[in-house]
Amino acid sequence: MDDINLTSWVNDVLLRFGFNSTAADTSDRYVLLLGMVLLGVLIFFFFKYIVLKLVAKIVEKTENKWDDMLLSPSVLDSVAMMVPIIIFRFMVPMAFENGDVRQTILVRMVTVLMVCVGARLLNNIFISMDEVCNGMQRFKGHVLTAIFQILRVLVFFLAGIIIIAVIMGKSPSTLVAGLGASAAILMLVFKDTIVGFVAGVQLSANKMLRVGDWITVPKANANGVVTAVNLNTVKVRNYDNTIVTIPPYTLVSDSFQNWRFMQESDGRRLTRSVNIDVTTIRFCTPEMLKRFRKIPFMSNYLDALDKAPKEAGKEEVNRLTNLGLFRAYLGLYLESLPVVNKDLLYMIRQLQPTESGLPLEIYFFTYKKEWKPFEEVSCDVLEHVYAVVHEFDLRIFQKPSGYDMQLLAGMMKN
């Protein structure tokens, strides 16, 4: 059936429904166009909920996993949108004759829509292919992600050129040639914009930054929450409520610290250290052990040590020290705190001795990740350490202060 016969058939149908000849001649093409739209909608739902559902079930039964990822819901949804658009594109001439301005406008609009959906389809395919390659062991360590990112940018760039060419009624090659002639001027005028755009694509594609992230950029004096990510600037609200604006290419070319993954993890790391005066470290005497048993957690710990089998001749070598028992106490103390994540690493360790004493580091992860609760946990733990260290006959190293000098002077006078 050709275009004229199909339009005439719609005209006859309208006349049978009581339209006069003038109204039928005016409305027949628009009624035909409406029918094409409804047909496209039916085709879309048919493909999306019947054909593609059937394809998805067949793919799920296969042993390969790559086809499940490649034919992801986003890819199938784009295919379901593409099919009726293509059919509608070739049906438009049935409603309007060649040379009719309405046909030209409709063809261009549908072509633009087809290019957009096609670019979305290719973008989703590249994303799925990237996920498939990342899941394969033989592609580990390759730079395929960057290649797929470039392909995705290229797809949208070409789609933009084609869309502009369709709207203007020009050939894409002519448009590309015109862009090539003015590329030097564009690079000079829009240098910052182009660099910012490329940097923004890199930040977004690599998931390096997003609004709401807590970042630290020492060179820019930025330590706060990202409030906006624009083409040329990234706005950071510091914790003193000052706003710092950073060019996106600065974040790409230099290093910055993003705390988002810490906030999404199961705990925030807390490390604090105290300097022990090495002159107070000694072997434990029976009297000391008897006194230490009165300290919480230590009675059961010492009982377990007494019951543990000992190797012959190793008693002298394995003598207990007050610092060793203090480390054991701190470990048991951390285990008793509900704010400490026991599934993550926690320990008490010694660092390299310095002229300021022996640093004893407390290392653990806490569930409290917000700034204020985190600092409260830190203070509570350190205050407890300072208060209990004297129970083990140890002393925190501290340089002499003015008060110490006054006490020394008073002692010398007496």
Short mmCIF file of C-alpha atoms in Angstrom, two decimals:
data_model
loop_
_atom_site.label_atom_id
_atom_site.label_comp_id
_atom_site.label_asym_id
_atom_site.label_seq_id
_atom_site.Cartn_x
_atom_site.Cartn_y
_atom_site.Cartn_z
CA MET A 1 0.00 0.00 0.00
CA ASP A 2 1.56 3.33 -1.02
CA ASP A 3 1.40 6.64 0.86
CA ILE A 4 -1.51 8.12 -1.09
CA ASN A 5 -3.70 5.01 -0.75
CA LEU A 6 -3.05 4.80 3.00
CA THR A 7 -3.97 8.47 3.47
CA SER A 8 -7.05 8.03 1.31
CA TRP A 9 -8.09 5.01 3.36
CA VAL A 10 -7.89 7.07 6.57
CA ASN A 11 -9.85 9.82 4.84
CA ASP A 12 -12.59 7.33 3.91
CA VAL A 13 -12.72 6.05 7.51
CA LEU A 14 -13.19 9.58 8.82
CA LEU A 15 -15.98 10.22 6.33
CA ARG A 16 -17.73 7.05 7.51
CA PHE A 17 -17.55 8.31 11.10
CA GLY A 18 -19.43 11.48 10.17
CA PHE A 19 -16.64 13.92 9.35
CA ASN A 20 -17.35 16.29 6.48
CA SER A 21 -14.97 16.32 3.53
CA THR A 22 -13.15 19.48 4.65
CA ALA A 23 -12.53 18.17 8.18
CA ALA A 24 -11.52 14.77 6.84
CA ASP A 25 -9.01 16.31 4.41
CA THR A 26 -7.55 18.42 7.21
CA SER A 27 -7.37 15.69 9.84
CA ASP A 28 -6.58 12.50 7.91
CA ARG A 29 -2.78 12.91 7.97
CA TYR A 30 -2.71 13.82 11.66
CA VAL A 31 -4.95 10.86 12.50
CA LEU A 32 -2.57 8.63 10.54
CA LEU A 33 0.35 10.17 12.43
CA LEU A 34 -1.41 9.54 15.75
CA GLY A 35 -1.98 5.94 14.73
CA MET A 36 1.72 5.59 13.96
CA VAL A 37 2.57 6.93 17.42
CA LEU A 38 0.18 4.48 19.09
CA LEU A 39 1.65 1.67 17.01
CA GLY A 40 5.14 2.71 18.13
CA VAL A 41 4.01 2.64 21.77
CA LEU A 42 2.54 -0.84 21.34
CA ILE A 43 5.75 -2.04 19.68
CA PHE A 44 7.77 -0.59 22.56
CA PHE A 45 5.75 -2.42 25.21
CA PHE A 46 5.74 -5.59 23.12
CA PHE A 47 9.52 -5.61 22.84
CA LYS A 48 10.14 -4.52 26.43
CA TYR A 49 7.76 -6.85 28.25
CA ILE A 50 7.56 -9.83 25.91
CA VAL A 51 10.47 -10.15 23.48
CA LEU A 52 13.23 -8.80 25.72
CA LYS A 53 11.86 -10.56 28.80
CA LEU A 54 12.06 -13.81 26.85
CA VAL A 55 15.61 -12.97 25.75
CA ALA A 56 16.58 -12.19 29.36
CA LYS A 57 15.24 -15.55 30.57
CA ILE A 58 17.15 -17.39 27.86
CA VAL A 59 20.34 -15.53 28.76
CA GLU A 60 19.91 -16.34 32.47
CA LYS A 61 19.89 -20.06 31.68
CA THR A 62 23.22 -19.96 29.89
CA GLU A 63 26.37 -20.90 31.78
CA ASN A 64 28.28 -17.83 30.67
CA LYS A 65 28.06 -14.76 32.91
CA TRP A 66 29.30 -12.22 30.39
CA ASP A 67 26.06 -12.26 28.42
CA ASP A 68 24.07 -11.55 31.62
CA MET A 69 26.12 -8.40 32.17
CA LEU A 70 26.26 -7.38 28.52
CA LEU A 71 22.49 -7.67 28.13
CA SER A 72 21.82 -5.64 31.25
CA PRO A 73 18.41 -4.03 31.91
CA SER A 74 19.71 -0.66 30.74
CA VAL A 75 20.87 -2.15 27.42
CA LEU A 76 17.60 -4.00 26.85
CA ASP A 77 15.59 -0.89 27.72
CA SER A 78 17.54 1.13 25.13
CA VAL A 79 16.91 -1.58 22.52
CA ALA A 80 13.19 -1.52 23.31
CA MET A 81 13.17 2.26 22.73
CA MET A 82 15.24 2.08 19.55
CA VAL A 83 13.03 -0.40 17.66
CA PRO A 84 9.77 1.65 17.55
CA ILE A 85 11.70 4.85 16.81
CA ILE A 86 13.32 3.26 13.75
CA ILE A 87 9.97 1.92 12.55
CA PHE A 88 8.31 5.31 13.11
CA ARG A 89 11.13 7.01 11.18
CA PHE A 90 10.37 5.00 8.06
CA MET A 91 6.60 5.40 8.48
CA VAL A 92 6.62 9.22 8.53
CA PRO A 93 6.57 9.52 4.68
CA MET A 94 3.27 7.60 4.75
CA ALA A 95 1.60 10.60 6.39
CA PHE A 96 3.17 13.45 4.43
CA GLU A 97 4.43 13.73 0.86
CA ASN A 98 8.00 14.45 -0.05
CA GLY A 99 8.74 18.16 0.07
CA ASP A 100 6.13 18.84 2.75
CA VAL A 101 7.71 20.97 5.51
CA ARG A 102 5.88 18.92 8.12
CA GLN A 103 7.58 15.77 6.89
CA THR A 104 10.98 17.49 7.05
CA ILE A 105 10.40 18.66 10.62
CA LEU A 106 9.14 15.26 11.76
CA VAL A 107 11.98 13.37 10.08
CA ARG A 108 14.56 15.61 11.72
CA MET A 109 12.92 15.33 15.14
CA VAL A 110 12.71 11.55 14.94
CA THR A 111 16.27 11.33 13.62
CA VAL A 112 17.54 13.40 16.54
CA LEU A 113 15.64 11.16 18.96
CA MET A 114 17.04 8.09 17.24
CA VAL A 115 20.61 9.41 17.56
CA CYS A 116 20.09 10.16 21.28
CA VAL A 117 18.72 6.69 22.01
CA GLY A 118 21.46 5.13 19.89
CA ALA A 119 24.14 7.01 21.84
CA ARG A 120 22.53 5.88 25.10
CA LEU A 121 22.49 2.29 23.83
CA LEU A 122 26.19 2.38 22.90
CA ASN A 123 27.05 4.04 26.21
CA ASN A 124 25.26 1.30 28.17
CA ILE A 125 26.95 -1.38 26.05
CA PHE A 126 30.39 0.09 26.78
CA ILE A 127 29.56 0.25 30.50
CA SER A 128 28.49 -3.40 30.46
CA MET A 129 31.59 -4.42 28.50
CA ASP A 130 33.75 -2.60 31.04
CA GLU A 131 32.07 -4.53 33.88
CA VAL A 132 32.52 -7.80 31.99
CA CYS A 133 36.23 -7.16 31.40
CA ASN A 134 36.79 -6.11 35.00
CA GLY A 135 35.25 -9.39 36.12
CA MET A 136 37.61 -11.48 33.99
CA GLN A 137 40.90 -12.46 35.58
CA ARG A 138 42.90 -12.21 32.37
CA PHE A 139 42.02 -8.52 32.00
CA LYS A 140 43.11 -7.59 35.53
CA GLY A 141 45.63 -4.76 35.55
CA HIS A 142 44.82 -3.59 32.01
CA VAL A 143 43.70 -0.06 31.17
CA LEU A 144 40.47 -1.16 29.50
CA THR A 145 38.39 1.08 31.75
CA ALA A 146 40.12 4.18 30.41
CA ILE A 147 39.62 2.94 26.83
CA PHE A 148 35.90 2.42 27.39
CA GLN A 149 35.65 5.86 28.97
CA ILE A 150 37.24 7.41 25.88
CA LEU A 151 34.84 5.48 23.65
CA ARG A 152 31.87 6.72 25.66
CA VAL A 153 33.04 10.33 25.38
CA LEU A 154 33.61 9.81 21.65
CA VAL A 155 30.10 8.40 21.21
CA PHE A 156 28.46 11.44 22.76
CA PHE A 157 30.76 13.78 20.85
CA LEU A 158 29.84 12.18 17.53
CA ALA A 159 26.17 12.10 18.54
CA GLY A 160 26.31 15.83 19.23
CA ILE A 161 27.83 16.53 15.82
CA ILE A 162 25.21 14.39 14.06
CA ILE A 163 22.36 16.06 15.96
CA ILE A 164 23.60 19.54 15.05
CA ALA A 165 24.05 18.46 11.43
CA VAL A 166 20.50 17.03 11.29
CA ILE A 167 18.95 20.17 12.80
CA MET A 168 20.86 22.41 10.39
CA GLY A 169 20.19 20.11 7.43
CA LYS A 170 23.91 19.80 6.70
CA SER A 171 26.24 16.87 6.21
CA PRO A 172 28.15 15.82 9.40
CA SER A 173 31.40 15.80 7.40
CA THR A 174 30.85 19.46 6.45
CA LEU A 175 30.28 20.35 10.09
CA VAL A 176 33.42 18.48 11.19
CA ALA A 177 35.46 20.27 8.53
CA GLY A 178 34.19 23.61 9.78
CA LEU A 179 35.06 22.71 13.34
CA GLY A 180 38.57 21.70 12.28
CA ALA A 181 39.18 25.09 10.68
CA SER A 182 38.20 26.95 13.85
CA ALA A 183 39.69 24.48 16.36
CA ALA A 184 42.69 26.72 17.17
CA ILE A 185 40.46 29.70 17.98
CA LEU A 186 38.11 27.56 20.06
CA MET A 187 41.02 26.08 22.03
CA LEU A 188 42.36 29.57 22.77
CA VAL A 189 39.04 31.14 23.77
CA PHE A 190 37.59 28.19 25.67
CA LYS A 191 40.81 26.73 27.05
CA ASP A 192 39.73 26.79 30.70
CA THR A 193 36.28 25.49 29.83
CA ILE A 194 37.65 22.61 27.76
CA VAL A 195 40.23 21.67 30.39
CA GLY A 196 37.58 21.90 33.10
CA PHE A 197 35.19 19.76 31.07
CA VAL A 198 37.80 17.05 30.49
CA ALA A 199 38.79 17.10 34.16
CA GLY A 200 35.12 16.93 35.17
CA VAL A 201 34.61 13.90 32.93
CA GLN A 202 37.60 12.21 34.53
CA LEU A 203 36.38 12.98 38.05
CA SER A 204 32.91 11.68 37.24
CA ALA A 205 33.92 8.65 35.18
CA ASN A 206 36.42 7.46 37.80
CA LYS A 207 34.00 8.23 40.65
CA MET A 208 36.68 10.34 42.27
CA LEU A 209 34.36 13.07 43.49
CA ARG A 210 30.71 13.87 43.98
CA VAL A 211 28.58 16.36 45.87
CA GLY A 212 28.51 15.57 49.58
CA ASP A 213 32.00 14.07 49.76
CA TRP A 214 34.37 15.14 52.49
CA ILE A 215 37.69 15.96 50.85
CA THR A 216 41.03 17.39 51.95
CA VAL A 217 43.18 19.42 49.54
CA PRO A 218 46.19 20.79 51.48
CA LYS A 219 47.44 23.00 48.62
CA ALA A 220 44.08 24.78 48.41
CA ASN A 221 43.50 24.92 52.20
CA ALA A 222 40.35 22.90 51.64
CA ASN A 223 39.04 20.53 54.30
CA GLY A 224 35.30 20.12 54.15
CA VAL A 225 32.26 18.97 52.19
CA VAL A 226 31.84 19.35 48.43
CA THR A 227 28.77 21.49 47.78
CA ALA A 228 28.93 21.84 43.98
CA VAL A 229 30.83 20.36 41.05
CA ASN A 230 30.61 22.66 38.03
CA LEU A 231 32.36 22.83 34.69
CA ASN A 232 35.07 25.21 35.88
CA THR A 233 34.95 25.01 39.69
CA VAL A 234 34.51 22.62 42.58
CA LYS A 235 33.09 24.32 45.68
CA VAL A 236 34.13 23.04 49.10
CA ARG A 237 32.59 24.28 52.36
CA ASN A 238 35.24 24.07 55.07
CA TYR A 239 34.32 23.27 58.65
CA ASP A 240 34.78 26.94 59.58
CA ASN A 241 32.02 27.67 56.99
CA THR A 242 34.41 29.29 54.53
CA ILE A 243 34.02 28.39 50.85
CA VAL A 244 37.00 27.29 48.77
CA THR A 245 36.71 27.08 44.97
CA ILE A 246 39.08 24.67 43.24
CA PRO A 247 39.51 24.17 39.46
CA PRO A 248 38.64 20.58 38.50
CA TYR A 249 41.92 20.09 36.68
CA THR A 250 43.74 20.84 39.96
CA LEU A 251 42.08 17.80 41.54
CA VAL A 252 43.06 15.67 38.55
CA SER A 253 46.67 16.86 38.24
CA ASP A 254 47.39 17.01 42.00
CA SER A 255 46.47 14.62 44.78
CA PHE A 256 43.57 15.08 47.17
CA GLN A 257 42.06 12.97 49.95
CA ASN A 258 38.47 11.77 49.72
CA TRP A 259 36.92 10.48 52.96
CA ARG A 260 33.77 9.08 51.33
CA PHE A 261 34.93 5.47 51.37
CA MET A 262 35.83 5.77 55.05
CA GLN A 263 32.31 7.03 55.75
CA GLU A 264 30.84 4.12 53.77
CA SER A 265 33.07 1.55 55.49
CA ASP A 266 32.42 -0.28 58.76
CA GLY A 267 34.65 1.93 60.88
CA ARG A 268 36.94 4.93 61.05
CA ARG A 269 40.54 4.35 62.06
CA LEU A 270 41.77 5.94 65.27
CA THR A 271 45.47 5.98 66.14
CA ARG A 272 46.84 7.72 69.19
CA SER A 273 50.16 7.29 70.96
CA VAL A 274 51.61 8.12 74.38
CA ASN A 275 55.30 8.30 75.26
CA ILE A 276 56.30 6.01 78.13
CA ASP A 277 59.24 6.99 80.29
CA VAL A 278 61.66 4.10 79.69
CA THR A 279 63.13 4.46 83.19
CA THR A 280 59.84 3.16 84.63
CA ILE A 281 59.82 -0.08 82.64
CA ARG A 282 60.80 -3.07 84.83
CA PHE A 283 60.20 -6.74 85.51
CA CYS A 284 57.18 -7.53 87.65
CA THR A 285 57.72 -8.71 91.23
CA PRO A 286 55.24 -10.98 93.06
CA GLU A 287 54.05 -7.93 95.00
CA MET A 288 53.43 -6.05 91.78
CA LEU A 289 51.52 -8.98 90.25
CA LYS A 290 49.38 -9.22 93.37
CA ARG A 291 48.54 -5.55 93.10
CA PHE A 292 47.91 -5.76 89.34
CA ARG A 293 45.31 -8.51 89.90
CA LYS A 294 43.04 -5.87 91.43
CA ILE A 295 42.95 -3.95 88.16
CA PRO A 296 39.92 -4.79 85.94
CA PHE A 297 40.53 -7.53 83.32
CA MET A 298 43.96 -8.41 84.76
CA SER A 299 42.94 -11.11 87.23
CA ASN A 300 41.57 -13.43 84.54
CA TYR A 301 44.45 -12.58 82.23
CA LEU A 302 47.11 -13.47 84.84
CA ASP A 303 45.23 -16.65 85.79
CA ALA A 304 45.27 -17.71 82.14
CA LEU A 305 49.03 -17.06 81.99
CA ASP A 306 49.61 -19.16 85.12
CA LYS A 307 47.66 -22.07 83.64
CA ALA A 308 49.43 -21.91 80.29
CA PRO A 309 52.15 -24.59 79.84
CA LYS A 310 55.67 -23.23 80.20
CA GLU A 311 58.77 -24.51 78.45
CA ALA A 312 61.62 -25.70 80.61
CA GLY A 313 64.38 -23.11 81.10
CA LYS A 314 62.31 -20.24 79.67
CA GLU A 315 60.93 -18.82 82.92
CA GLU A 316 63.63 -16.19 83.26
CA VAL A 317 63.45 -15.20 79.60
CA ASN A 318 59.66 -14.88 79.65
CA ARG A 319 59.42 -12.81 82.82
CA LEU A 320 56.54 -10.37 82.78
CA THR A 321 57.10 -6.62 82.60
CA ASN A 322 54.81 -3.88 83.74
CA LEU A 323 54.77 -2.46 80.18
CA GLY A 324 53.79 -5.85 78.72
CA LEU A 325 50.92 -6.17 81.17
CA PHE A 326 49.91 -2.59 80.41
CA ARG A 327 49.74 -3.43 76.71
CA ALA A 328 47.65 -6.51 77.48
CA TYR A 329 45.33 -4.41 79.63
CA LEU A 330 44.80 -1.85 76.88
CA GLY A 331 43.97 -4.63 74.42
CA LEU A 332 41.37 -6.06 76.82
CA TYR A 333 40.07 -2.54 77.45
CA LEU A 334 39.51 -1.97 73.71
CA GLU A 335 37.66 -5.30 73.46
CA SER A 336 35.26 -4.13 76.17
CA LEU A 337 34.33 -0.89 74.36
CA PRO A 338 31.11 -1.14 72.30
CA VAL A 339 32.28 1.67 69.99
CA VAL A 340 35.24 -0.44 68.77
CA ASN A 341 34.67 -2.60 65.66
CA LYS A 342 36.10 -5.98 66.68
CA ASP A 343 35.87 -7.29 63.10
CA LEU A 344 38.56 -4.85 62.00
CA LEU A 345 42.17 -4.69 63.12
CA TYR A 346 42.87 -3.37 66.62
CA MET A 347 46.15 -3.60 68.51
CA ILE A 348 48.58 -1.95 70.90
CA ARG A 349 52.09 -1.63 69.50
CA GLN A 350 55.42 -0.01 70.25
CA LEU A 351 56.97 2.50 67.88
CA GLN A 352 60.62 3.43 67.46
CA PRO A 353 62.01 4.85 70.74
CA THR A 354 62.97 8.51 70.71
CA GLU A 355 64.60 10.98 73.08
CA SER A 356 61.06 11.63 74.35
CA GLY A 357 60.55 8.05 75.52
CA LEU A 358 58.98 4.90 74.08
CA PRO A 359 55.85 5.66 71.96
CA LEU A 360 53.01 3.24 72.66
CA GLU A 361 50.40 3.41 69.90
CA ILE A 362 46.73 2.54 70.27
CA TYR A 363 45.30 1.41 66.92
CA PHE A 364 41.64 0.51 66.31
CA PHE A 365 38.54 1.30 64.23
CA THR A 366 35.47 2.89 65.76
CA TYR A 367 31.86 2.86 64.63
CA LYS A 368 31.69 6.58 65.38
CA LYS A 369 32.69 8.17 62.07
CA GLU A 370 31.25 11.67 62.44
CA TRP A 371 33.73 14.32 63.53
CA LYS A 372 32.40 15.16 67.00
CA PRO A 373 31.58 11.60 68.19
CA PHE A 374 34.92 10.42 66.76
CA GLU A 375 36.86 13.02 68.75
CA GLU A 376 34.86 12.15 71.88
CA VAL A 377 35.89 8.50 71.56
CA SER A 378 39.51 9.58 71.07
CA CYS A 379 39.42 11.76 74.18
CA ASP A 380 37.74 9.08 76.31
CA VAL A 381 40.34 6.45 75.37
CA LEU A 382 43.34 8.75 75.90
CA GLU A 383 42.01 10.05 79.20
CA HIS A 384 41.59 6.49 80.41
CA VAL A 385 45.14 5.66 79.33
CA TYR A 386 46.57 8.67 81.20
CA ALA A 387 44.60 7.76 84.33
CA VAL A 388 45.43 4.04 84.43
CA VAL A 389 49.09 4.10 83.40
CA HIS A 390 50.21 4.84 86.98
CA GLU A 391 48.48 1.68 88.20
CA PHE A 392 51.19 -0.26 86.36
CA ASP A 393 54.03 1.78 87.91
CA LEU A 394 54.64 3.49 84.59
CA ARG A 395 54.99 7.17 83.87
CA ILE A 396 54.19 9.28 80.82
CA PHE A 397 57.25 11.12 79.55
CA GLN A 398 56.84 14.86 79.80
CA LYS A 399 59.40 17.61 79.45
CA PRO A 400 59.97 19.74 82.56
CA SER A 401 57.58 22.66 82.87
CA GLY A 402 57.74 25.87 84.86
CA TYR A 403 55.90 24.17 87.70
CA ASP A 404 58.55 21.44 87.80
CA MET A 405 61.26 24.08 88.00
CA GLN A 406 59.48 25.70 90.93
CA LEU A 407 59.25 22.37 92.78
CA LEU A 408 62.93 21.73 92.10
CA ALA A 409 63.87 25.17 93.40
CA GLY A 410 61.80 24.64 96.54
CA MET A 411 63.47 21.28 97.17
CA MET A 412 66.92 22.84 96.79
CA LYS A 413 66.05 25.58 99.28
CA ASN A 414 64.96 23.01 101.82
#
